[in-house]
Short mmCIF file of C-alpha atoms and ligand atoms in Angstrom, two decimals:
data_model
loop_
_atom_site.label_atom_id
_atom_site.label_comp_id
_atom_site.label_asym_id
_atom_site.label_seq_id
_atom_site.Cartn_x
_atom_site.Cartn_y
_atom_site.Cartn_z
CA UNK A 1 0.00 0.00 0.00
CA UNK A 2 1.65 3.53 -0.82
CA UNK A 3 0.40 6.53 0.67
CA UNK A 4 -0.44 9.56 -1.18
CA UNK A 5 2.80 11.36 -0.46
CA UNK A 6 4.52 8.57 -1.99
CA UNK A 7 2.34 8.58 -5.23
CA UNK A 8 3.39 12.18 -5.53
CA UNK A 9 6.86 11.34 -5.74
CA UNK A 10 6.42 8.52 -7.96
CA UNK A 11 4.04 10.67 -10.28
CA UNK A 12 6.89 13.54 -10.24
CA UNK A 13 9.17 11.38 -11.14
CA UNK A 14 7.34 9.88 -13.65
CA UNK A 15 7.84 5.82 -12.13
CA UNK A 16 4.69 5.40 -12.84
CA UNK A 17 1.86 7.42 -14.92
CA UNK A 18 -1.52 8.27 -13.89
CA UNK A 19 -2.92 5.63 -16.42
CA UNK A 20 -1.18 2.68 -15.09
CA UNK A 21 -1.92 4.06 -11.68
CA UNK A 22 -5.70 4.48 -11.77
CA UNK A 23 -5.70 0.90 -13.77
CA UNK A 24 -3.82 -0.61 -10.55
CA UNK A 25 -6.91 0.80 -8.40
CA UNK A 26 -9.25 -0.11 -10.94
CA UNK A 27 -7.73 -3.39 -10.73
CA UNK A 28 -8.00 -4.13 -6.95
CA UNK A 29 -11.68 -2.21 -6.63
CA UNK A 30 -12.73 -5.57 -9.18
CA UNK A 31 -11.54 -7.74 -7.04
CA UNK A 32 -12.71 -6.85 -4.07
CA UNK A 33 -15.85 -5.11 -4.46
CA UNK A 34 -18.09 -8.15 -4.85
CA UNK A 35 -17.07 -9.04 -1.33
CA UNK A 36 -17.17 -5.32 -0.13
CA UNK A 37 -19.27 -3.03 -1.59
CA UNK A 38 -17.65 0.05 -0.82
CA UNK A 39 -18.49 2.22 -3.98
CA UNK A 40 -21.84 3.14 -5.32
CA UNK A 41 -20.97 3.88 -8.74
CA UNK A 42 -17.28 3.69 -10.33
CA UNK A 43 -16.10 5.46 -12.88
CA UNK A 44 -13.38 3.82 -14.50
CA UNK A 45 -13.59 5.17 -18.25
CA UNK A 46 -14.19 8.35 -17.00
CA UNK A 47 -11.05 7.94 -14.65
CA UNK A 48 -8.54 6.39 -17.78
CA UNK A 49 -9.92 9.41 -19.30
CA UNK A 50 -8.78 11.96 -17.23
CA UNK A 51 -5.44 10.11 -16.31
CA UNK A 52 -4.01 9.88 -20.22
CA UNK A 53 -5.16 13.92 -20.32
CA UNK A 54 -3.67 14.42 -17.20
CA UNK A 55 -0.29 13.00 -18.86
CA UNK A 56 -0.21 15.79 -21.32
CA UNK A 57 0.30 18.19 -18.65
CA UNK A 58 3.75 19.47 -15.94
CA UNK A 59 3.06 17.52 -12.76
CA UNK A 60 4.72 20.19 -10.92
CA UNK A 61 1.99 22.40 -12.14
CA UNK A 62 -0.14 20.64 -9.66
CA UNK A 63 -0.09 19.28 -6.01
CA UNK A 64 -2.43 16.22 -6.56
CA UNK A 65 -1.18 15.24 -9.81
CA UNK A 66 -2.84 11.98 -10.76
CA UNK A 67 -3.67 10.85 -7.53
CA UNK A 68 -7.07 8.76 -7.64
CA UNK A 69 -9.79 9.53 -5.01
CA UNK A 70 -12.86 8.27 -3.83
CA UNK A 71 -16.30 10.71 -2.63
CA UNK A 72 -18.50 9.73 -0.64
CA UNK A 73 -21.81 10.19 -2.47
CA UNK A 74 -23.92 12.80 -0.53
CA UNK A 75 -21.01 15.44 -2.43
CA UNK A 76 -21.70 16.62 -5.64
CA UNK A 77 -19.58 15.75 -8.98
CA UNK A 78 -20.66 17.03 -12.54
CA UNK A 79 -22.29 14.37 -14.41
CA UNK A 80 -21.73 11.97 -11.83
CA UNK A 81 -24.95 10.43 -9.79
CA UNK A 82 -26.00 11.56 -6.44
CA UNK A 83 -27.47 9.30 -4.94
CA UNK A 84 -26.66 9.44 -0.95
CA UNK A 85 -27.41 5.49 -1.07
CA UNK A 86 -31.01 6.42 -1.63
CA UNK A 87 -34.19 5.26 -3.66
CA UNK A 88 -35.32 8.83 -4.07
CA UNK A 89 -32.49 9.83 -6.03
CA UNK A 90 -32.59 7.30 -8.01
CA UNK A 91 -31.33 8.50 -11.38
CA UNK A 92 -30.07 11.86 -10.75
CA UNK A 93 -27.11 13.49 -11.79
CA UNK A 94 -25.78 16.13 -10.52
CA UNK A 95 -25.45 19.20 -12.66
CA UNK A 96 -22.36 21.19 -10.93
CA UNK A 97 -19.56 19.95 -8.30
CA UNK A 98 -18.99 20.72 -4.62
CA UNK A 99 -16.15 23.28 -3.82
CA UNK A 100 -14.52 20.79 -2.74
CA UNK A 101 -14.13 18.36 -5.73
CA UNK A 102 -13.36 21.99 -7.73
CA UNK A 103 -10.27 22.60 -5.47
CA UNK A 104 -9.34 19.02 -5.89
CA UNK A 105 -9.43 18.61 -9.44
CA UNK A 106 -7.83 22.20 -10.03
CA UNK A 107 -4.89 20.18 -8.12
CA UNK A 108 -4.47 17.19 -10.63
CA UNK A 109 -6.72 15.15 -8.47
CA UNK A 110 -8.97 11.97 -10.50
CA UNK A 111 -12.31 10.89 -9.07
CA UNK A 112 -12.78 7.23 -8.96
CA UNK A 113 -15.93 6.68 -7.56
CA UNK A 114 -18.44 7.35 -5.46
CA UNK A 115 -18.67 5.28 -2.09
CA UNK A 116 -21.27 3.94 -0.24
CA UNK A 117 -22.66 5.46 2.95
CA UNK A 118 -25.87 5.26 5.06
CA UNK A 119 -28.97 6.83 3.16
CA UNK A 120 -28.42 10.77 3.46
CA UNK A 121 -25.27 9.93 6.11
CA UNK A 122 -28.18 8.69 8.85
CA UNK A 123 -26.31 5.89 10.67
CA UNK A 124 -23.44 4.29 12.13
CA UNK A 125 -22.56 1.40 10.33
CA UNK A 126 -23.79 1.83 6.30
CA UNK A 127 -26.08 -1.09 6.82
CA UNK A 128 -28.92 1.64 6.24
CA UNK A 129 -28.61 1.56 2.41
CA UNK A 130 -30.59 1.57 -0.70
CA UNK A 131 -27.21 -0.23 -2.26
CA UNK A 132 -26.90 -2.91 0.21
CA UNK A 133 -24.49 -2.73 3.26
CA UNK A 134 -21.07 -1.92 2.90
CA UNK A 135 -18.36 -4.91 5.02
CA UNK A 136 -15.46 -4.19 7.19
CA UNK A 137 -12.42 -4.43 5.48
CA UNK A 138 -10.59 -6.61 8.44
CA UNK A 139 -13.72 -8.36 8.95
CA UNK A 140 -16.39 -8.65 6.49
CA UNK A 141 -18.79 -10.65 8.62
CA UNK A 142 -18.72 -7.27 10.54
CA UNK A 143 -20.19 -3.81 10.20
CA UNK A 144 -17.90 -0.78 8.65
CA UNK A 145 -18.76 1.78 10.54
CA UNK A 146 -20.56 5.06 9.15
CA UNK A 147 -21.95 6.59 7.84
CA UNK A 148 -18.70 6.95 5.60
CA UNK A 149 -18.33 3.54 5.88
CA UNK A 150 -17.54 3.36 1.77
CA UNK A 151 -14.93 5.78 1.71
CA UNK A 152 -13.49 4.18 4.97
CA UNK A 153 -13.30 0.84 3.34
CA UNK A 154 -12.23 1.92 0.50
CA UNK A 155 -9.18 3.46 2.05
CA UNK A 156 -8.14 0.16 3.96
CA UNK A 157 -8.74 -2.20 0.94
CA UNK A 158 -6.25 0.20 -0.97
CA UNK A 159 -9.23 0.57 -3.95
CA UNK A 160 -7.98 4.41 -3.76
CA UNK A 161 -5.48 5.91 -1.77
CA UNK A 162 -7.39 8.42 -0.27
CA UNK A 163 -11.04 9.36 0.36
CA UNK A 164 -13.48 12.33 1.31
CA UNK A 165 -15.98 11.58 3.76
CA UNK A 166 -19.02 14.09 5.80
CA UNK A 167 -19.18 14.06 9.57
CA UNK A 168 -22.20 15.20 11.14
CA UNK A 169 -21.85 13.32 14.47
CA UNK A 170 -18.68 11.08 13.91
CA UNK A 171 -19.34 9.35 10.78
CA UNK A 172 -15.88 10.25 9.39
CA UNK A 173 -14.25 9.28 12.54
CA UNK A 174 -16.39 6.74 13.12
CA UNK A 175 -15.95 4.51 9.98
CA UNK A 176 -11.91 5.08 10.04
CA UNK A 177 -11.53 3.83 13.78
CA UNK A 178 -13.88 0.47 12.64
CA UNK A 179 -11.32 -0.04 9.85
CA UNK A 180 -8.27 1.38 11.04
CA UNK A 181 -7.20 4.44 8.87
CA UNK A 182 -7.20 8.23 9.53
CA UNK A 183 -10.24 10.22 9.70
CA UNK A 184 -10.12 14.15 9.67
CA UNK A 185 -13.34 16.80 10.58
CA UNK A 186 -12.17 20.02 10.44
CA UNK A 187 -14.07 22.80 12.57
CA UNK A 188 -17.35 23.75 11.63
CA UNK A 189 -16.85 26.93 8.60
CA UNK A 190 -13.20 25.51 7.64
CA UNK A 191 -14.39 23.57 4.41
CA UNK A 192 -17.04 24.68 2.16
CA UNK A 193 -20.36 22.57 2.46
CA UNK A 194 -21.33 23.59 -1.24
CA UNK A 195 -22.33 20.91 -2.70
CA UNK A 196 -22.66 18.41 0.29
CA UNK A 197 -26.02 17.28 0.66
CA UNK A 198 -27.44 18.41 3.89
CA UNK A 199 -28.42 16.28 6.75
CA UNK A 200 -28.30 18.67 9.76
CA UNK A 201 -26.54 21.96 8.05
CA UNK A 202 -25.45 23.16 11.50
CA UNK A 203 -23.29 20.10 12.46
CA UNK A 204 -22.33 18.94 9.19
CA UNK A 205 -18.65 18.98 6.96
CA UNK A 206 -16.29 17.47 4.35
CA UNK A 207 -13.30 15.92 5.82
CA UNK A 208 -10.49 13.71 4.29
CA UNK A 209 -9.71 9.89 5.21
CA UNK A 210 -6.71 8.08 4.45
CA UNK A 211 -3.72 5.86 5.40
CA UNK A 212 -1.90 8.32 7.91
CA UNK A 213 -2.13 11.74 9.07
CA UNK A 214 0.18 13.72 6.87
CA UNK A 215 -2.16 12.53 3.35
CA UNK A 216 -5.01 13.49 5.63
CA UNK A 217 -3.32 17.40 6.04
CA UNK A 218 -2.08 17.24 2.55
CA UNK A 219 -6.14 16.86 1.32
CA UNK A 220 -7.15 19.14 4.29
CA UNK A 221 -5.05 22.12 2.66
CA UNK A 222 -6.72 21.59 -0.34
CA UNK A 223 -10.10 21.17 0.54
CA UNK A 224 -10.21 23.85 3.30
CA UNK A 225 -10.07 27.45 2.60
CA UNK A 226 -12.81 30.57 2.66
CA UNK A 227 -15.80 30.32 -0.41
CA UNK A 228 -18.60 32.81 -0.83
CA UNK A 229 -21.06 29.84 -1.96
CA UNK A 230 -21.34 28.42 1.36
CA UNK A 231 -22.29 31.13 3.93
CA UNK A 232 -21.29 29.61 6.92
CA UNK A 233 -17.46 29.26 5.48
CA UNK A 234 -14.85 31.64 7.57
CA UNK A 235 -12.45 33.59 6.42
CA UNK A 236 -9.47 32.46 8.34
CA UNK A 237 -6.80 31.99 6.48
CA UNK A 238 -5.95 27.74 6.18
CA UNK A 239 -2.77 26.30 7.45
CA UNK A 240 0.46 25.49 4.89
CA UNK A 241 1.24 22.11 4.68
CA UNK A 242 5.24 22.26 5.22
CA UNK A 243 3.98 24.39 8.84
CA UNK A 244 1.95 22.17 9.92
CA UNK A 245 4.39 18.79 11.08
CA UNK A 246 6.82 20.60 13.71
CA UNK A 247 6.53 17.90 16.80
CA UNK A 248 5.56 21.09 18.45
CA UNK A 249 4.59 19.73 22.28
CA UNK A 250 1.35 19.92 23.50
CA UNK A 251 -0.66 20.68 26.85
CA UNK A 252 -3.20 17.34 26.70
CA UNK A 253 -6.98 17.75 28.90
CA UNK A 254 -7.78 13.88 29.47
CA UNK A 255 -11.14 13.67 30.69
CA UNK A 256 -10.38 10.45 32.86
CA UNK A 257 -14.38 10.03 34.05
CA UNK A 258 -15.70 9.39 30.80
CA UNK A 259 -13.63 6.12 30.80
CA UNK A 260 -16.82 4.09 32.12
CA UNK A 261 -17.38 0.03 32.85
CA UNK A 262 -19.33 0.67 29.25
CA UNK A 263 -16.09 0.90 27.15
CA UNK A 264 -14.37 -2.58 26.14
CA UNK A 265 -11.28 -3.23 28.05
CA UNK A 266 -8.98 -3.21 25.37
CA UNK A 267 -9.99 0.13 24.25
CA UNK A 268 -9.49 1.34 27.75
CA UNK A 269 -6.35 -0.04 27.96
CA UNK A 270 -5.51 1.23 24.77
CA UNK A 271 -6.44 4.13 25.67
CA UNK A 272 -3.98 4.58 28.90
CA UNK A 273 -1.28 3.28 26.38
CA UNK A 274 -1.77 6.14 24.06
CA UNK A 275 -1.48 9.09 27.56
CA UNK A 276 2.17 7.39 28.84
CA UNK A 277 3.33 7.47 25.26
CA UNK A 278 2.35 11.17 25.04
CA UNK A 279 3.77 11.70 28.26
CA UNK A 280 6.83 9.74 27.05
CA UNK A 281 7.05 12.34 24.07
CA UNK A 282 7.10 15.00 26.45
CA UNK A 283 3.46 16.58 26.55
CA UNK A 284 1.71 17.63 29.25
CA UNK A 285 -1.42 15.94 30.68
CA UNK A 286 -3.73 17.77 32.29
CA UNK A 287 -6.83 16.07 34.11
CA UNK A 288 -10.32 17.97 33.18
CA UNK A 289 -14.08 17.26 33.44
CA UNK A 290 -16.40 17.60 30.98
CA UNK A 291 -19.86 17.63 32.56
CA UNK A 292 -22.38 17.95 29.76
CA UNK A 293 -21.15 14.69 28.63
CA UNK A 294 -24.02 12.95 29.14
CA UNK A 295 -26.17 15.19 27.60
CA UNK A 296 -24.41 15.09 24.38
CA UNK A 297 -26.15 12.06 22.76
CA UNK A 298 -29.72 13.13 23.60
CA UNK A 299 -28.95 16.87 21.81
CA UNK A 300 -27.33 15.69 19.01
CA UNK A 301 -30.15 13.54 18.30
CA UNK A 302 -32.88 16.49 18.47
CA UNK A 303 -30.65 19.07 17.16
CA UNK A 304 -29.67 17.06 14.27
CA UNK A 305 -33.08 15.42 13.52
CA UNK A 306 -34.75 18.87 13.44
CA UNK A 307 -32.85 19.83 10.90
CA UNK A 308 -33.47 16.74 8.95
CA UNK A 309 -37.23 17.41 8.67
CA UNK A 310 -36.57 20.80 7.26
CA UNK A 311 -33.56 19.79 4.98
CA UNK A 312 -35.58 16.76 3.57
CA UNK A 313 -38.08 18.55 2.65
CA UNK A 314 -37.11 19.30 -1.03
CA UNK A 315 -37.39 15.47 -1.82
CA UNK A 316 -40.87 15.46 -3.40
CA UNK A 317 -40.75 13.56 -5.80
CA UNK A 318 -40.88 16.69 -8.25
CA UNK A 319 -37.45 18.18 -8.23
CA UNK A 320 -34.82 14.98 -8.16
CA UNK A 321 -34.41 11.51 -9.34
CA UNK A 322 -37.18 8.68 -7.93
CA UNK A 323 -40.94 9.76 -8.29
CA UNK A 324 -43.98 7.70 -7.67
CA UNK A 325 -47.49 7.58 -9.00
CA UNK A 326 -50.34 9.61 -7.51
CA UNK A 327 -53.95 10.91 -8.11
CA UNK A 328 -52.90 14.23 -6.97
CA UNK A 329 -50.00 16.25 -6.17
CA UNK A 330 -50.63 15.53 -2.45
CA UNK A 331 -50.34 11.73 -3.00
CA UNK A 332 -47.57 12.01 -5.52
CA UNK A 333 -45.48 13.82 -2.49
CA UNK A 334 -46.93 11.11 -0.36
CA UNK A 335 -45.84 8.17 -2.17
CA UNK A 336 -42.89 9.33 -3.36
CA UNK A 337 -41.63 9.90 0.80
CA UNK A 338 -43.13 6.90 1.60
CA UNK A 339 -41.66 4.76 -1.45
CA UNK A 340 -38.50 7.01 -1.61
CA UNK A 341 -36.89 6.92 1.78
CA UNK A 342 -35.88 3.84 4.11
CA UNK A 343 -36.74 3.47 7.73
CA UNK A 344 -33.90 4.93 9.29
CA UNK A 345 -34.22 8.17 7.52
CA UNK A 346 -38.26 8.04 8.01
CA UNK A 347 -37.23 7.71 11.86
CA UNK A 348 -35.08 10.71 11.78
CA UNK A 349 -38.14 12.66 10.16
CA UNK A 350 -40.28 11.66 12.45
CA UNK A 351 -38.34 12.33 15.24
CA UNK A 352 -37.32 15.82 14.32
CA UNK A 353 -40.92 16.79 13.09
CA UNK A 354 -42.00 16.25 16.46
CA UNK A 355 -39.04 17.83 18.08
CA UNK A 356 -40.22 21.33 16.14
CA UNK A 357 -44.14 20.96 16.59
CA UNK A 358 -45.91 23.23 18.21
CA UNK A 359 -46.00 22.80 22.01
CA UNK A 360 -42.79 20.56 22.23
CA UNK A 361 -40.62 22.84 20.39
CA UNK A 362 -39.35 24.89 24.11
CA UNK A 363 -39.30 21.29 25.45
CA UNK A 364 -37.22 19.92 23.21
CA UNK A 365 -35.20 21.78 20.17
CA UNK A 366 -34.85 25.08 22.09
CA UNK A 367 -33.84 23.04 24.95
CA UNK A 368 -31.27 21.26 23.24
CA UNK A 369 -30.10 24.71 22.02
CA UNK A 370 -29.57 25.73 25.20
CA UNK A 371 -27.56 22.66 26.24
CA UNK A 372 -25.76 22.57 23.14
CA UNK A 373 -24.74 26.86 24.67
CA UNK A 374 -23.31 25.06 27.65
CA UNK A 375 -21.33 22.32 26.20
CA UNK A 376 -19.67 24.64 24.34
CA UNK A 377 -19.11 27.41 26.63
CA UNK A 378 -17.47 24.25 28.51
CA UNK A 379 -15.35 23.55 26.00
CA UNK A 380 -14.20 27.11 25.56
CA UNK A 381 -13.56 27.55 29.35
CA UNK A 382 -11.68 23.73 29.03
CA UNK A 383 -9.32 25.06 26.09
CA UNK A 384 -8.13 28.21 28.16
CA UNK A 385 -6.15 25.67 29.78
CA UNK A 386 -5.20 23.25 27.47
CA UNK A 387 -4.25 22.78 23.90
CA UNK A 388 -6.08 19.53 22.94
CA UNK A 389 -8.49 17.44 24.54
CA UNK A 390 -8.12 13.14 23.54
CA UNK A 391 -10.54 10.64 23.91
CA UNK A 392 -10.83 6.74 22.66
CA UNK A 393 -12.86 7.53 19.26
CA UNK A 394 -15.67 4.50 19.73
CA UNK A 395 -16.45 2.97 23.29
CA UNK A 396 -16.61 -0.75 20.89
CA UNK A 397 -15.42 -2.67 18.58
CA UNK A 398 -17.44 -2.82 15.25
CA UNK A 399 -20.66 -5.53 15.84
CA UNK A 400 -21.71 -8.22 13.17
CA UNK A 401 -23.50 -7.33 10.32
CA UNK A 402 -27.25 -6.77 11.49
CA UNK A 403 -26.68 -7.10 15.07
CA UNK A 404 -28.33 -3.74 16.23
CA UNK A 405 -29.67 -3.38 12.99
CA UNK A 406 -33.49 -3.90 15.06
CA UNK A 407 -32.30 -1.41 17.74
CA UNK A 408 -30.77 1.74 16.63
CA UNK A 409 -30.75 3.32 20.45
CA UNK A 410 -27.81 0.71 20.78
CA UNK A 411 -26.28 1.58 17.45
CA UNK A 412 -26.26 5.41 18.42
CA UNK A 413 -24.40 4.79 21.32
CA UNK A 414 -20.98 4.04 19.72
CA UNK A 415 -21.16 8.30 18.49
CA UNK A 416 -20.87 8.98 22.54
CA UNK A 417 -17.25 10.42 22.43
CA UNK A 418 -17.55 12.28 18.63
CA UNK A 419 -20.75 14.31 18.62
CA UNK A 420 -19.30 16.50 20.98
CA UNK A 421 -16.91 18.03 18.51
CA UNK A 422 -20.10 18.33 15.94
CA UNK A 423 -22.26 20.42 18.95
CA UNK A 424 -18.72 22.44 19.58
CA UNK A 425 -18.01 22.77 16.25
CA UNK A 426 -14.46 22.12 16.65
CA UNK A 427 -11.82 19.99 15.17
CA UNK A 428 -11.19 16.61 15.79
CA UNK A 429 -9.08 13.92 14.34
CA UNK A 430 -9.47 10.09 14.88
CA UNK A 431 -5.98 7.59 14.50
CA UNK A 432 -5.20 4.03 14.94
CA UNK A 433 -2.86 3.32 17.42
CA UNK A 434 -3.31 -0.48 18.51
CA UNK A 435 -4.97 -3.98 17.13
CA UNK A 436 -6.75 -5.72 19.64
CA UNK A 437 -6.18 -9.18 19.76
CA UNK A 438 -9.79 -9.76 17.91
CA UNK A 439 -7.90 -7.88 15.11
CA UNK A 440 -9.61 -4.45 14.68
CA UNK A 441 -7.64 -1.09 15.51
CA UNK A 442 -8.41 0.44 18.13
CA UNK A 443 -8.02 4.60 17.72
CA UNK A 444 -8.06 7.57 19.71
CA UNK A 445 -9.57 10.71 19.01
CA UNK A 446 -7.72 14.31 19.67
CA UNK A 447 -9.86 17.73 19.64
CA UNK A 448 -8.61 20.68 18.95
CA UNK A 449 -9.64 24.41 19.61
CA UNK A 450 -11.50 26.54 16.75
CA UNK A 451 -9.34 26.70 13.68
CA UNK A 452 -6.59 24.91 15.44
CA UNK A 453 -6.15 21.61 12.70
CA UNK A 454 -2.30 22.03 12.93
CA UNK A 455 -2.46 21.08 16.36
CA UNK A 456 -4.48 17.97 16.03
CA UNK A 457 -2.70 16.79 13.03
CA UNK A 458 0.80 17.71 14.45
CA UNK A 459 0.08 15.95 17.66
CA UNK A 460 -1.54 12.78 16.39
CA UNK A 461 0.93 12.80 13.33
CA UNK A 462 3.34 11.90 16.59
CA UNK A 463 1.26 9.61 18.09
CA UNK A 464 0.40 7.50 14.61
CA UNK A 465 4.15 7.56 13.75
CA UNK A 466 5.95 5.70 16.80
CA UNK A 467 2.60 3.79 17.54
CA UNK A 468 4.10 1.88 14.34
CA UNK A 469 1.26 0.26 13.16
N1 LIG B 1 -23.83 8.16 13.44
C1 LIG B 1 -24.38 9.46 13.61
C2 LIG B 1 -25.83 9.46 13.23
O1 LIG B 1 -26.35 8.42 13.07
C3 LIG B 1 -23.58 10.46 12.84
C4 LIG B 1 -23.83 10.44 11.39
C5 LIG B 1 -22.97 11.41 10.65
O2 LIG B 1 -21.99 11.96 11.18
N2 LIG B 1 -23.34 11.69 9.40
O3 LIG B 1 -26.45 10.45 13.12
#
């Protein structure tokens, strides 16, 4: 497996082309996609295509230059379906591209395919798609995580060397801890949501996944950066890449409590591994509390849902892809919803419909605002004193395919430690550091402060490198 730094260097120095490399991918996504099913569509003329005009033109003209890629599919590519693993997009293309896949084919980069995630990123383990399930890639008998399970996958089966997943609760961190690779979410504003399809627009963004931490940076300078399309993007400028790995040491908040009888032993101990070795590489730890904890879940859930039911609205059936018969337009909309969208999603509506009816909507979504105020004001009084906060990234180990398939409560429960830096809207960055002796990784997760990526990727950068994995 060669990482995407590597490529780079064998692309510059023309080793290889981009032709024979995207036919290598091509090559291994064959074989092991019938077992897999990590993409939704791929695009493998389309990718030759690209690759033999991409040969035409200076590699040092470009910082991606013929490096394949896979996106998840709730981002927009020209001419490419959409379908975020749905039946009610069923058929559509989408008619521009996401900021994002702009800035990264400006660099040289070529899109692949699209992978596989729970419908409209609802989920934690891609079981809840229209495509079928996507398997772990150390275990296929087991779930991969999600909901950008695909584009994890992906990354550990080496069908691409690096990925783009969206995290609206942990489902980029998620999905790379479950398989073992390097998950990034920038803070909220960093990277442009243009293009993303939106689940809860207040929680949601892009973030890269790959083999280690310094491809994850390289695509996070790339993809980050101001853009007047998405409103909620900051102007601040984004860090440079050579700036960013400095072993620069690091004041460490461990929130010791939150290390309950409910998180598998291994992971704990892993977990305790990962402080001495910090403290071995000189950083400070600092012992914190984070109250709210908790509360975390049960926001998330409201917050997030609430904005479903308004974002979800524009599937009707009239505007994009699937649409089913009706007598009227009332019972085309009807149909189409009921036809269109799977349980899980329906769920979510449900949920978040009630959440914002009249009478409950104090009770519940304002009240969740409100927590959601203290968490972070937490957080902010938590990072005058330190520089990063770590936690495991997942309480378990990924569960066999359909286990809590019945009982999502259960399956919501393994996004304990990540929704936090969703509600926050900070940074956080999720690394293998161990295999357990059943064989999956087991990973930490590092916040940062607002803005502060270098940190996160500097520090777990030294983590990932003398963990030696
Ligand atoms: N697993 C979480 C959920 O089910 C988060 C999903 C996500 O980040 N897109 O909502």
């Amino acid at each position: 497996m060669k990482t995407v730094l590597e490529l780079i260097n064998l692309l510059k120095k023309k080793e290889i082309t981009p032709y024979e490399l995207v036919s290598e991918y091509i090559q291994t996504i064959e074989e092991k996609e019938p077992i897999y099913n990590a993409f939704i569509n791929v695009y493998k003329e389309e990718a030759l295509e690209r690759a033999i005009e991409l040969s035409k033109k200076n590699p040092e003209d470009y910082l991606l230059y013929g490096i394949p890629i896979a996106i998840k599919d709730n981002i927009a590519v020209e001419n490419m379906e959409l379908t975020c693993a749905s039946r009610i997009l069923l058929g559509f293309k989408s008619p521009y591209s996401a900021t994002v896949i702009k800035r990264l084919l400006n660099e040289g980069a070529i899109i692949i395919g699209k992978t596989n995630l729970d419908e409209f990123a609802m989920g934690c383990s891609t079981e809840f798609s229209y495509f079928g399930a996507t398997r772990n890639a150390i275990n296929p008998e087991y779930v991969a995580g999600g909901s950008s399970g695909g584009s994890a996958v992906a990354v550990k089966l080496n069908e691409v060397p690096i990925a783009l997943g969206s995290d609206t609760g942990g489902s980029i961190r998620q999905p790379s801890a479950f398989n073992g690779v390097v998950g990034l979410k920038p803070t909220y504003g960093r990277v442009s949501r243009y293009g993303l399809v939106a689940f809860a627009s207040s929680l949601d963004q892009i973030g890269p996944i790959g083999l280690t931490v310094k491809d994850v940076a390289l695509i996070y300078t790339i993809i980050a950066g101001y853009d007047p399309k998405d409103s909620t993007s900051v102007n601040i400028e984004v860090d440079k890449f050579e700036e960013i790995f400095k072993d620069r040491k690091y004041k460490i908040g461990v929130p010791k409590e939150i290390i309950t009888e409910d998180v598998e032993k291994e992971i704990k101990d892993g977990f305790y591994w990962s402080i001495n070795k910090f403290i071995e590489l000189g950083h400070q730890i600092v012992d914190i509390k984070l109250n709210y904890l908790n509360y975390a879940l049960g926001v998330y859930h409201i917050i997030s849902s609430s904005e479903v039911s308004s974002n979800l609205l524009r599937f009707d059936g009239i505007r994009y892809g699937y649409r089913a018969d009706g007598k009227n337009l009332e019972e085309v909309y009807i149909n189409t919803r009921s036809e269109g969208f799977g349980d899980e999603v329906k769920r979510r509506i449900l949920i978040g419909t009630f959440c914002l009816s009249y009478g409950y909507y104090d009770e519940y979504y304002i009240k969740a605002s409100k927590v959601r105020r203290l968490i972070k004001e937490e957080f902010l009084k938590i990072f005058e004193n330190v520089d990063v906060i770590i936690t495991p990234t997942v309480p378990v180990f990924p569960w066999k395919i359909g286990e809590k398939i019945e009982d999502p409560m259960k399956m919501y429960l393994a996004d304990i430690y990540t929704v936090i830096a969703n509600l926050v809207g900070i940074p956080a960055i999720s690394i293998p550091i161990k295999i357990a002796s059943n064989g999956f990784p087991i990973s930490i997760q590092i916040m940062g402060n607002y803005f502060k990526e270098r940190d996160i990727l500097d520090l777990a950068n030294q983590i990932f490198t003398s963990s030696n994995l």
